[in-house]
Amino acid sequence: MLEREQELAELSAAVREAAGGMGSIVLINGEAGIGKTNLAGSLSSMLPPDGRLLVGYCDDLATRRVFGPLRDLAGEVGAALAEALESADRTRVIELLQAELAGAGPTVLVVEDLHWVDEATLDVLRFLARRVSTMPAVLVLTYRDDELTRDHPLRHLLGVVARTERVRRLALPPLSPDAVRRLGDGHDIDVDRLYALTAGNPFFVVEVLAAHDHEKVPATVSEAVQARLHSLDVSARDALELLSVIPSSVERWLAETIVPGGLPALASAERSGVLVLEADRVAFRHELTRRSIVDSMPVTRRVACHRTVLRAMLDAGRSVDVSRVVHHAAEAGDDDIIVKYGWAAAHEAASAGSHTEAVAHYRRLVERRAAFTPADQAELLEGYAVECYTVGLADLAVAAQQDAVRLRRELRDPVALGLALRWLSRMHWWAVDRPAAEAAAAEATVILTDAGDARALALALSNESHLHMLSGRLEESITIGRRAARMARELDDAAILSHALTNIGGSLWYVYQSDARTVLAEALEVALAAGEGEHACRVWTALVWLLIDSGQIAEAETVLRDALEFADEGEFLGYLRHFRVCESVISLARGHLHQAERQAELALDAQTITRGEALVVQGRARVRRGLPGGREILDEAWQIARRLGEAQRLAPAASALLEAAWLDGDAAAAVTAVLPWYEEVRRHGLKGDRAELGHWLRRVGTPVGAEFSGHPYALLAHGQWREAAEVWQRAGYPYEHALALTESDDPADLLIALRTLDGLGAEPLGRRVRERLRALGVSRVPRGPMSSTRQNAAQLTGRQLEVVGLLAEGLTNAEIAARLVLSVRTVDAHVAAVLGKLHARTRHDAVREARRLGLLDDR
């Protein structure tokens, strides 16, 4: 625990606060071997007599255990929680674990190695993270930050934690040269060379010192571990190899079963510090040790060890963890066991919300589908397809579902075939293949019409209604949707009813019928009352987009706030990404260009359709600020929109592409790309989308008709630019307000537009306005902001960016003045300007807002 005094003090403070009823989260991160587990282990000495320490470990399994680290708590928690974990009942696990942490006396729950966490456990931890501050508990989470890719599932949990008030972050640094020298005292070794080799990694340092061969210092961790193991007898090394293929702590009964001679045979390994033996289990002191042993074993020996473990688990007559059984069966090459237990493992993972794990289990079974009957193969492929669809593997989902449909045709069960086609339709749409989606939907309805299953038919009808709404065939959508809604009411099926009402309400809105809001309100009410969270999110999605198209962004913001809170709380991550795109669209409308781009980036790893929407915002924000890469981003967005061929996707991408081309002064290629799709948008697009696309086509010199819709872009088409400017100003669209004013020949109007554009950092349009002013004979045209100022959302100058960075370091005005060699009075003025531009009341608020806008990303 050298050089960990500050971290120990933080942990001690967290425990004291929990004992007083104020819970918190502690994040411990660092590279492998840095000492995360040792630090977390020190908590046991900090707890009062009535305190509890619960520890669970995420495992390096090829397919993660469902609730893996939480299952390790069995025996330490109540029987009801243990049963819920065994049955993978997510709702009960959350409820009972919360009750455990809310009990008398402080409880510390440590979850180790979160970089290997399963989805079901992540769901539970996200729930607890939002509530732990009100419980007498500390949630300690350890992970290797260098193993977190951009799309790692742990990222969302860390985002949730970042929004909580009571969190401590302990990033463990390597040991200093002085600490390594202290560890090397008494050893005949060149400590400077030791530090240079190990870079201060505590585990590596200790392993080198334990190797006892100081003539040749090991060059790698693996060499150091092998040197330590060399001192053990052959039977102990054999036992360690058997234990090493189990990527978790090993139950005592299992260790006794697989190790010849039982636990006594492990005594020398315990004495040497390789293993830790406890009352009920055996574990390697460090995961790097276990991994090193596994990697050094020949494949034949490794397979033999997995077979030994597998047989011991199956012959023990105990309840088995199917995920672990399937893992060892896969490593041992035992197809029969995979076929026997794999389906149960897939069902367990899917029902617990561990969809990534479910995909892996199903994939193994699909690869061995010949072992199943045709009916079972169809069910297996359908399960695999749904899980692939859930995690965003659209192409794999379509391929598996197509195979399932082929089998369903052969099996001649019309209901099963109709339901399979309905799913195939949905998957085709997510894979951006609308014609195939519509064909499958129509066939599903035909087959199910006389199949005798009303619920299946209602599902198929509502799916068809949805596709008609998206493609702009509104009368068909309303008619079919009302039929589906009637059937859903008769069936008392809230999910289908909400789905159908959302289609009807959206279509009614498109044709400007006043009862659209009433229908959508009922769809939301039905979904919420029935606990149908996904359908509630779907209603919110439709409502927010419709409000945005109508220019009602203030109301859209209010609705979106509720939607974001609900989706975040309920872990509806797909919809959460979609709502982030809506958020970015609103920021773009408000003129917060940098913020819009950052919000859109959060959805770039989403499924293709959502990614396309995010790309439109990201590309448009960059184009309006004159930053590189915007045109290329919009080209990709256009390709996605064109593949889907829906007016509501085509119009925003096309308008953005034309705007970018107009600002660049080279619109020929964009017009060629967009014009063939204009008629689709004109016939089936939203009112605002139609008007905007028509405007941009006319701006680049392509005459198209203009409808009298009252939309600001339509007003521009009829020469009513001042009326359009007023509408946009009232609605809170500063960029569009300035754009309308550029139609004026009055320098006063153009100067107002220029001030707005300079404030937004919209340099390309600002440059065009300056050219117009000079052409009109204005001699003193205001100079634009510096490029460094344009590229930050709050329009801070370079000096102001420096000041806010020093505020983030906690410096006083006098200290900032000394650092920047300025007078205190000058710094006072800069700080006041920073507070004003960031709309902050205090220095702390200013720093927080600067972080949110990404202004401190480089610090």
Coordinates of C-alpha atoms in Angstrom, one line a residue, residues 71-573:
R71 CA -23.8 -14.3 -7.8
D72 CA -20.5 -14.2 -5.8
L73 CA -22.5 -12.7 -2.9
A74 CA -24.6 -15.8 -2.3
G75 CA -24.1 -16.9 1.3
E76 CA -23.5 -13.3 2.3
V77 CA -26.9 -12.0 1.5
G78 CA -30.5 -13.1 2.1
A79 CA -31.9 -16.3 0.6
A80 CA -34.5 -14.4 -1.4
L81 CA -31.8 -12.4 -3.2
A82 CA -29.7 -15.5 -3.8
E83 CA -32.8 -17.2 -5.4
A84 CA -33.5 -14.2 -7.6
L85 CA -29.9 -14.2 -8.8
E86 CA -30.2 -18.0 -9.5
S87 CA -33.3 -17.5 -11.5
A88 CA -31.9 -14.3 -13.3
D89 CA -35.0 -12.3 -12.2
R90 CA -33.7 -8.8 -13.0
T91 CA -36.6 -6.9 -11.3
R92 CA -36.3 -9.0 -8.1
V93 CA -32.5 -8.7 -8.0
I94 CA -32.7 -4.9 -8.2
E95 CA -35.4 -4.7 -5.5
L96 CA -33.8 -7.1 -3.1
L97 CA -30.2 -5.8 -3.5
Q98 CA -31.4 -2.3 -2.9
A99 CA -33.1 -3.6 0.3
E100 CA -29.8 -5.3 1.4
L101 CA -27.9 -2.0 1.0
A102 CA -30.5 0.0 2.7
G103 CA -30.4 -2.1 5.9
A104 CA -29.0 -1.2 9.2
G105 CA -25.3 -0.6 9.5
P106 CA -23.0 0.5 6.6
T107 CA -22.6 -1.9 3.7
V108 CA -19.7 -1.7 1.2
L109 CA -20.4 -3.4 -2.1
V110 CA -17.2 -3.9 -4.1
V111 CA -17.5 -5.0 -7.8
E112 CA -14.1 -5.9 -9.2
D113 CA -12.9 -5.8 -12.8
L114 CA -15.9 -4.0 -14.4
H115 CA -14.2 -4.0 -17.7
W116 CA -15.5 -7.6 -17.9
V117 CA -19.0 -6.8 -16.7
D118 CA -22.1 -8.4 -18.1
E119 CA -25.1 -6.4 -19.2
A120 CA -27.5 -7.6 -16.5
T121 CA -25.1 -6.5 -13.8
L122 CA -24.6 -3.1 -15.5
D123 CA -28.4 -2.6 -15.4
V124 CA -28.4 -3.2 -11.6
L125 CA -25.4 -1.0 -11.0
R126 CA -26.9 1.9 -13.0
F127 CA -30.1 1.6 -10.8
L128 CA -28.0 1.6 -7.6
A129 CA -25.8 4.4 -8.8
R130 CA -28.7 6.8 -8.9
R131 CA -29.9 5.9 -5.4
V132 CA -26.9 5.0 -3.3
S133 CA -26.6 8.5 -1.9
T134 CA -29.7 8.0 0.2
M135 CA -28.5 4.6 1.6
P136 CA -26.0 3.7 4.3
A137 CA -23.8 2.1 1.6
V138 CA -20.7 2.6 -0.5
L139 CA -20.6 1.2 -4.0
V140 CA -16.9 0.6 -4.9
L141 CA -16.2 -0.1 -8.6
T142 CA -12.8 -1.1 -10.0
Y143 CA -11.8 -1.3 -13.6
R144 CA -8.9 -1.0 -16.0
D145 CA -9.4 2.3 -17.8
D146 CA -7.0 1.3 -20.6
E147 CA -9.3 -1.5 -21.7
L148 CA -12.4 0.7 -22.3
T149 CA -13.0 1.2 -26.0
R150 CA -15.2 4.1 -27.2
D151 CA -18.3 1.9 -27.3
H152 CA -17.6 -0.2 -24.2
P153 CA -20.8 -0.8 -22.3
L154 CA -19.2 0.4 -19.1
R155 CA -19.1 3.9 -20.6
H156 CA -22.8 4.5 -20.0
L157 CA -22.6 3.5 -16.4
L158 CA -19.6 5.9 -15.9
G159 CA -21.8 8.6 -17.5
V160 CA -24.6 7.9 -15.0
V161 CA -22.1 8.0 -12.1
A162 CA -20.7 11.4 -13.5
R163 CA -24.1 12.9 -13.0
T164 CA -24.4 11.9 -9.4
E165 CA -23.4 14.2 -6.6
R166 CA -21.5 11.8 -4.3
V167 CA -18.7 10.2 -6.2
R168 CA -15.0 9.8 -5.6
R169 CA -12.6 9.0 -8.4
L170 CA -9.4 7.2 -7.4
A171 CA -7.1 6.9 -10.5
L172 CA -4.1 4.9 -9.2
P173 CA -0.7 6.1 -10.5
P174 CA 2.4 3.8 -10.7
L175 CA 4.8 3.8 -7.8
S176 CA 7.5 6.4 -7.8
P177 CA 11.2 5.5 -8.1
D178 CA 11.5 6.2 -4.4
A179 CA 8.8 3.6 -3.6
V180 CA 10.4 1.0 -5.8
R181 CA 13.7 1.6 -4.0
R182 CA 12.0 1.0 -0.7
L183 CA 10.5 -2.2 -1.9
G184 CA 13.9 -3.3 -3.2
D185 CA 15.7 -2.7 0.1
G186 CA 17.3 -6.0 1.2
H187 CA 17.3 -7.4 -2.3
D188 CA 20.5 -7.8 -4.4
I189 CA 19.1 -6.0 -7.4
D190 CA 19.7 -2.8 -9.4
V191 CA 16.6 -0.9 -8.3
D192 CA 17.0 1.8 -11.0
R193 CA 16.9 -1.0 -13.6
L194 CA 14.0 -2.5 -11.8
Y195 CA 12.0 0.8 -12.0
A196 CA 12.9 1.3 -15.6
L197 CA 11.7 -2.2 -16.5
T198 CA 8.5 -2.2 -14.4
A199 CA 7.5 1.5 -14.8
G200 CA 6.5 1.4 -11.2
N201 CA 3.7 -1.2 -11.6
P202 CA 3.4 -2.7 -8.1
F203 CA 2.5 -6.2 -9.2
F204 CA 5.4 -6.4 -11.7
V205 CA 7.8 -5.1 -9.1
V206 CA 6.7 -7.6 -6.5
E207 CA 6.9 -10.5 -8.9
V208 CA 10.4 -9.6 -10.1
L209 CA 11.6 -9.4 -6.4
A210 CA 9.9 -12.7 -5.7
A211 CA 11.6 -14.4 -8.6
H212 CA 14.8 -14.8 -6.5
D213 CA 17.0 -14.8 -9.7
H214 CA 18.6 -11.4 -9.6
E215 CA 21.2 -12.3 -12.1
K216 CA 18.6 -12.2 -14.8
V217 CA 15.8 -9.7 -14.2
P218 CA 12.6 -11.0 -16.0
A219 CA 11.6 -8.8 -18.9
T220 CA 7.9 -9.4 -18.8
V221 CA 5.2 -10.1 -16.2
S222 CA 4.8 -13.6 -17.6
E223 CA 8.5 -14.4 -17.1
A224 CA 8.3 -13.1 -13.5
V225 CA 5.3 -15.2 -12.7
Q226 CA 6.9 -18.3 -14.2
A227 CA 10.1 -17.7 -12.3
R228 CA 8.1 -17.6 -9.0
L229 CA 6.2 -20.8 -10.0
H230 CA 9.5 -22.6 -10.7
S231 CA 10.2 -22.9 -7.0
L232 CA 7.0 -24.9 -6.4
D233 CA 6.8 -28.7 -6.6
V234 CA 5.3 -30.4 -9.7
S235 CA 2.0 -31.4 -8.0
A236 CA 1.4 -27.8 -6.9
R237 CA 2.1 -26.5 -10.4
D238 CA -0.3 -29.1 -11.9
A239 CA -2.9 -28.0 -9.4
L240 CA -2.4 -24.3 -10.3
E241 CA -2.9 -25.2 -14.0
L242 CA -6.2 -26.9 -13.2
L243 CA -7.4 -23.9 -11.2
S244 CA -6.2 -21.3 -13.7
V245 CA -8.7 -22.3 -16.4
I246 CA -11.5 -21.1 -14.1
P247 CA -11.7 -17.3 -14.6
S248 CA -13.0 -16.5 -11.1
S249 CA -12.5 -17.5 -7.6
V250 CA -13.1 -21.3 -7.2
E251 CA -15.6 -22.7 -4.8
R252 CA -14.0 -24.9 -2.1
W253 CA -15.9 -28.0 -3.1
L254 CA -14.8 -27.6 -6.7
A255 CA -11.1 -27.1 -5.8
E256 CA -11.3 -30.2 -3.5
T257 CA -12.8 -32.2 -6.4
I258 CA -10.4 -31.3 -9.2
V259 CA -7.1 -31.0 -7.3
P260 CA -5.5 -34.4 -6.5
G261 CA -4.9 -34.4 -2.8
G262 CA -7.4 -31.6 -2.2
L263 CA -6.6 -28.3 -0.5
P264 CA -3.4 -29.6 1.3
A265 CA -1.8 -29.9 -2.1
L266 CA -2.1 -26.1 -2.4
A267 CA -0.3 -25.3 0.7
S268 CA 3.0 -24.4 -1.0
A269 CA 1.2 -22.2 -3.5
E270 CA -0.5 -20.4 -0.6
R271 CA 2.8 -19.9 1.2
S272 CA 4.5 -18.5 -1.9
G273 CA 1.7 -15.9 -2.3
V274 CA 0.3 -17.3 -5.5
L275 CA -3.1 -18.3 -4.0
V276 CA -5.4 -17.0 -1.4
L277 CA -7.4 -19.7 0.5
E278 CA -10.6 -18.6 2.3
A279 CA -13.2 -20.6 4.2
D280 CA -15.4 -21.2 1.2
R281 CA -13.2 -20.5 -1.9
V282 CA -9.7 -20.4 -3.4
A283 CA -8.5 -17.6 -5.6
F284 CA -5.3 -16.4 -7.3
R285 CA -3.8 -13.4 -5.6
H286 CA -3.9 -11.6 -8.9
E287 CA -5.6 -12.1 -12.2
L288 CA -2.3 -11.5 -14.1
T289 CA -0.9 -14.6 -12.4
R290 CA -3.8 -16.8 -13.5
R291 CA -3.7 -15.4 -17.0
S292 CA 0.0 -16.0 -17.2
I293 CA -0.4 -19.6 -16.2
V294 CA -3.2 -20.2 -18.7
D295 CA -1.2 -18.6 -21.6
S296 CA 1.9 -20.7 -20.9
M297 CA 0.0 -24.0 -21.1
P298 CA 0.0 -26.1 -24.3
V299 CA -3.4 -26.3 -25.9
T300 CA -3.8 -30.0 -25.2
R301 CA -3.1 -29.5 -21.5
R302 CA -5.5 -26.5 -21.4
V303 CA -8.3 -28.6 -23.1
A304 CA -7.7 -31.4 -20.6
C305 CA -8.0 -29.0 -17.7
H306 CA -11.3 -27.6 -19.0
R307 CA -12.7 -31.1 -19.4
T308 CA -11.7 -32.0 -15.8
V309 CA -13.5 -28.9 -14.5
L310 CA -16.5 -29.5 -16.7
R311 CA -16.9 -33.1 -15.6
A312 CA -16.5 -32.1 -11.9
M313 CA -19.3 -29.5 -12.2
L314 CA -21.7 -31.8 -14.0
D315 CA -21.1 -34.8 -11.7
A316 CA -21.4 -32.9 -8.4
G317 CA -25.1 -33.1 -8.2
R318 CA -25.4 -29.4 -7.5
S319 CA -27.2 -26.6 -9.2
V320 CA -25.0 -25.5 -12.0
D321 CA -24.3 -22.0 -13.4
V322 CA -25.2 -22.7 -17.1
S323 CA -22.9 -19.8 -18.3
R324 CA -19.9 -21.4 -16.7
V325 CA -20.8 -24.9 -17.9
V326 CA -21.1 -23.6 -21.5
H327 CA -17.8 -21.7 -21.2
H328 CA -15.9 -24.8 -20.1
A329 CA -17.7 -26.9 -22.7
A330 CA -16.7 -24.5 -25.5
E331 CA -13.1 -24.5 -24.3
A332 CA -13.1 -28.3 -24.1
G333 CA -14.7 -28.7 -27.5
D334 CA -17.7 -30.6 -26.1
D335 CA -20.5 -30.0 -28.6
D336 CA -23.0 -32.2 -26.8
I337 CA -22.8 -30.2 -23.6
I338 CA -23.1 -26.9 -25.5
V339 CA -26.3 -28.2 -27.2
K340 CA -27.7 -29.5 -23.9
Y341 CA -27.1 -26.3 -21.8
G342 CA -26.6 -23.5 -24.4
W343 CA -30.3 -22.8 -24.9
A344 CA -30.9 -22.4 -21.1
A345 CA -27.9 -20.1 -21.0
A346 CA -29.2 -18.0 -23.9
H347 CA -32.7 -17.7 -22.3
E348 CA -31.2 -16.8 -18.9
A349 CA -29.1 -14.0 -20.5
A350 CA -31.9 -12.6 -22.6
S351 CA -34.5 -12.6 -19.8
A352 CA -32.0 -10.8 -17.5
G353 CA -31.2 -8.1 -20.1
S354 CA -27.7 -9.4 -20.9
H355 CA -28.4 -9.3 -24.7
T356 CA -24.7 -9.3 -25.8
E357 CA -24.2 -12.5 -23.8
A358 CA -27.4 -14.0 -25.2
V359 CA -26.1 -13.3 -28.8
A360 CA -22.9 -15.2 -28.0
H361 CA -24.8 -18.2 -26.5
Y362 CA -27.3 -18.3 -29.5
R363 CA -24.4 -18.1 -32.0
R364 CA -22.8 -21.2 -30.6
L365 CA -26.1 -23.0 -30.9
V366 CA -26.8 -21.8 -34.4
E367 CA -23.4 -23.1 -35.4
R368 CA -24.6 -26.5 -34.2
R369 CA -28.2 -26.3 -35.5
A370 CA -28.0 -29.7 -37.2
A371 CA -28.4 -31.2 -33.7
F372 CA -32.0 -29.8 -33.4
T373 CA -35.3 -30.6 -35.1
P374 CA -36.6 -28.2 -37.8
A375 CA -39.1 -26.7 -35.4
D376 CA -36.4 -26.1 -32.8
Q377 CA -34.1 -24.7 -35.4
A378 CA -36.7 -22.2 -36.4
E379 CA -37.2 -21.1 -32.7
L380 CA -33.5 -21.0 -32.2
L381 CA -32.9 -18.8 -35.3
E382 CA -35.8 -16.5 -34.2
G383 CA -34.3 -16.1 -30.7
Y384 CA -30.9 -15.4 -32.2
A385 CA -32.3 -12.9 -34.7
V386 CA -34.2 -10.9 -32.0
E387 CA -31.1 -10.7 -29.8
C388 CA -29.0 -9.5 -32.7
Y389 CA -31.6 -6.9 -33.5
T390 CA -31.6 -5.8 -29.9
V391 CA -27.9 -5.2 -29.8
G392 CA -27.8 -3.5 -33.2
L393 CA -26.4 -6.3 -35.4
A394 CA -28.9 -5.6 -38.1
D395 CA -27.4 -7.7 -40.9
L396 CA -27.0 -10.7 -38.7
A397 CA -30.6 -10.3 -37.5
V398 CA -32.0 -10.2 -41.0
A399 CA -30.0 -13.3 -42.2
A400 CA -31.0 -15.4 -39.2
Q401 CA -34.7 -14.4 -39.4
Q402 CA -34.7 -15.1 -43.2
D403 CA -33.5 -18.6 -42.3
A404 CA -36.2 -18.9 -39.7
V405 CA -38.9 -17.8 -42.2
R406 CA -37.7 -20.5 -44.7
L407 CA -38.1 -23.1 -42.0
R408 CA -41.5 -21.8 -41.0
R409 CA -42.7 -22.1 -44.6
E410 CA -41.7 -25.7 -44.6
L411 CA -43.4 -26.4 -41.2
R412 CA -46.7 -25.0 -42.5
D413 CA -47.8 -23.2 -39.3
P414 CA -49.5 -20.0 -40.6
V415 CA -49.5 -18.2 -37.2
A416 CA -45.8 -18.9 -36.6
L417 CA -45.0 -18.0 -40.2
G418 CA -47.0 -14.7 -40.0
L419 CA -45.2 -13.7 -36.7
A420 CA -41.8 -14.5 -38.2
L421 CA -42.6 -12.4 -41.2
R422 CA -43.7 -9.5 -39.0
W423 CA -40.4 -9.7 -37.2
L424 CA -38.5 -9.9 -40.5
S425 CA -40.3 -6.8 -41.6
R426 CA -39.1 -4.9 -38.6
M427 CA -35.5 -6.2 -39.0
H428 CA -35.4 -5.2 -42.7
W429 CA -36.5 -1.7 -41.7
W430 CA -33.7 -1.4 -39.1
A431 CA -31.3 -2.7 -41.7
V432 CA -32.4 0.3 -44.0
D433 CA -34.2 -1.9 -46.5
R434 CA -37.7 -0.4 -46.7
P435 CA -39.0 -2.3 -49.8
A436 CA -38.1 -5.6 -48.2
A437 CA -39.7 -4.5 -44.9
E438 CA -42.9 -3.6 -46.7
A439 CA -43.1 -6.8 -48.6
A440 CA -42.6 -8.9 -45.5
A441 CA -45.2 -6.8 -43.6
A442 CA -47.8 -7.2 -46.4
E443 CA -47.3 -11.0 -46.6
A444 CA -47.6 -11.3 -42.8
T445 CA -51.0 -9.6 -42.8
V446 CA -52.3 -11.7 -45.7
I447 CA -51.2 -14.9 -43.9
L448 CA -52.5 -14.0 -40.5
T449 CA -55.9 -12.6 -41.7
D450 CA -57.4 -16.2 -41.8
A451 CA -55.0 -17.8 -39.3
G452 CA -57.3 -17.5 -36.3
D453 CA -55.0 -15.6 -34.0
A454 CA -56.3 -12.1 -33.4
R455 CA -53.3 -10.9 -31.4
A456 CA -50.9 -11.9 -34.2
L457 CA -53.0 -10.2 -36.8
A458 CA -53.2 -7.0 -34.7
L459 CA -49.4 -6.9 -34.4
A460 CA -49.1 -7.3 -38.2
L461 CA -51.6 -4.6 -38.9
S462 CA -50.0 -2.1 -36.5
N463 CA -46.6 -2.9 -38.1
E464 CA -48.0 -2.2 -41.6
S465 CA -49.6 1.1 -40.3
H466 CA -46.2 2.1 -39.0
L467 CA -44.5 1.6 -42.3
H468 CA -47.2 3.5 -44.2
M469 CA -46.8 6.4 -41.7
L470 CA -43.0 6.5 -42.3
S471 CA -43.4 6.4 -46.1
G472 CA -46.0 9.2 -46.1
R473 CA -49.0 7.0 -47.1
L474 CA -51.1 8.6 -44.4
E475 CA -54.6 7.6 -45.2
E476 CA -53.6 3.9 -45.4
S477 CA -51.7 4.3 -42.1
I478 CA -54.7 5.8 -40.3
T479 CA -57.2 3.2 -41.7
I480 CA -55.0 0.2 -40.9
G481 CA -53.9 1.6 -37.6
R482 CA -57.6 2.2 -36.5
R483 CA -58.3 -1.5 -37.3
A484 CA -55.4 -2.6 -35.2
A485 CA -56.4 -0.3 -32.4
R486 CA -59.9 -1.7 -32.3
M487 CA -58.6 -5.3 -32.2
A488 CA -56.1 -4.3 -29.4
R489 CA -59.0 -2.8 -27.3
E490 CA -61.0 -6.1 -27.7
L491 CA -57.9 -8.1 -26.7
D492 CA -57.1 -5.7 -23.9
D493 CA -53.5 -5.6 -25.2
A494 CA -51.9 -2.3 -24.1
A495 CA -48.7 -2.7 -26.0
I496 CA -50.4 -3.1 -29.4
L497 CA -52.9 -0.4 -28.6
S498 CA -50.2 2.1 -27.8
H499 CA -48.2 1.1 -30.9
A500 CA -51.3 1.6 -33.1
L501 CA -52.3 4.9 -31.5
T502 CA -48.9 6.3 -32.0
N503 CA -49.1 5.5 -35.8
I504 CA -52.5 7.0 -36.0
G505 CA -51.5 10.1 -34.0
G506 CA -48.4 10.7 -36.1
S507 CA -50.3 10.3 -39.4
L508 CA -53.1 12.7 -38.2
W509 CA -50.5 15.3 -37.3
Y510 CA -49.0 15.1 -40.8
V511 CA -52.4 15.9 -42.3
Y512 CA -53.0 18.7 -39.8
Q513 CA -55.9 17.1 -37.9
S514 CA -56.5 18.7 -34.5
D515 CA -57.1 15.4 -32.6
A516 CA -53.5 14.2 -33.3
R517 CA -52.4 15.4 -29.9
T518 CA -55.3 13.7 -28.2
V519 CA -54.5 10.4 -29.8
L520 CA -50.8 10.6 -29.0
A521 CA -51.7 11.6 -25.4
E522 CA -53.8 8.4 -25.1
A523 CA -51.0 6.3 -26.6
L524 CA -48.6 7.6 -23.9
E525 CA -51.1 7.2 -21.1
V526 CA -51.9 3.6 -22.1
A527 CA -48.2 2.7 -22.3
L528 CA -47.2 4.2 -19.0
A529 CA -50.2 2.7 -17.2
A530 CA -49.4 -0.8 -18.5
G531 CA -45.6 -0.5 -17.7
E532 CA -44.8 -0.6 -21.4
G533 CA -41.7 1.5 -21.3
E534 CA -40.5 1.0 -24.8
H535 CA -43.9 2.0 -26.2
A536 CA -43.9 5.1 -24.0
C537 CA -40.5 6.1 -25.4
R538 CA -41.8 5.5 -28.9
V539 CA -44.7 8.0 -28.3
W540 CA -42.3 10.6 -26.9
T541 CA -40.1 10.1 -30.0
A542 CA -42.9 10.8 -32.4
L543 CA -44.2 13.8 -30.3
V544 CA -40.7 15.4 -30.1
W545 CA -40.0 15.1 -33.8
L546 CA -43.5 16.5 -34.7
L547 CA -43.1 19.4 -32.4
I548 CA -39.6 20.2 -33.8
D549 CA -41.0 20.1 -37.4
S550 CA -43.7 22.5 -36.4
G551 CA -41.1 24.9 -35.0
Q552 CA -42.4 24.5 -31.4
I553 CA -38.9 23.8 -29.9
A554 CA -39.7 25.2 -26.5
E555 CA -42.5 22.6 -26.0
A556 CA -40.3 20.0 -27.7
E557 CA -37.6 20.7 -25.0
T558 CA -40.2 20.2 -22.2
V559 CA -41.4 16.9 -23.7
L560 CA -37.8 15.8 -24.3
R561 CA -36.8 16.4 -20.7
D562 CA -39.5 14.0 -19.5
A563 CA -38.5 11.5 -22.2
L564 CA -34.8 11.6 -21.4
E565 CA -35.4 11.2 -17.7
F566 CA -37.7 8.2 -18.3
A567 CA -35.4 6.5 -20.8
D568 CA -32.3 7.1 -18.6
E569 CA -34.1 5.8 -15.5
G570 CA -35.6 2.8 -17.2
E571 CA -32.3 1.9 -19.1
F572 CA -33.9 2.2 -22.6
L573 CA -30.5 2.8 -24.1

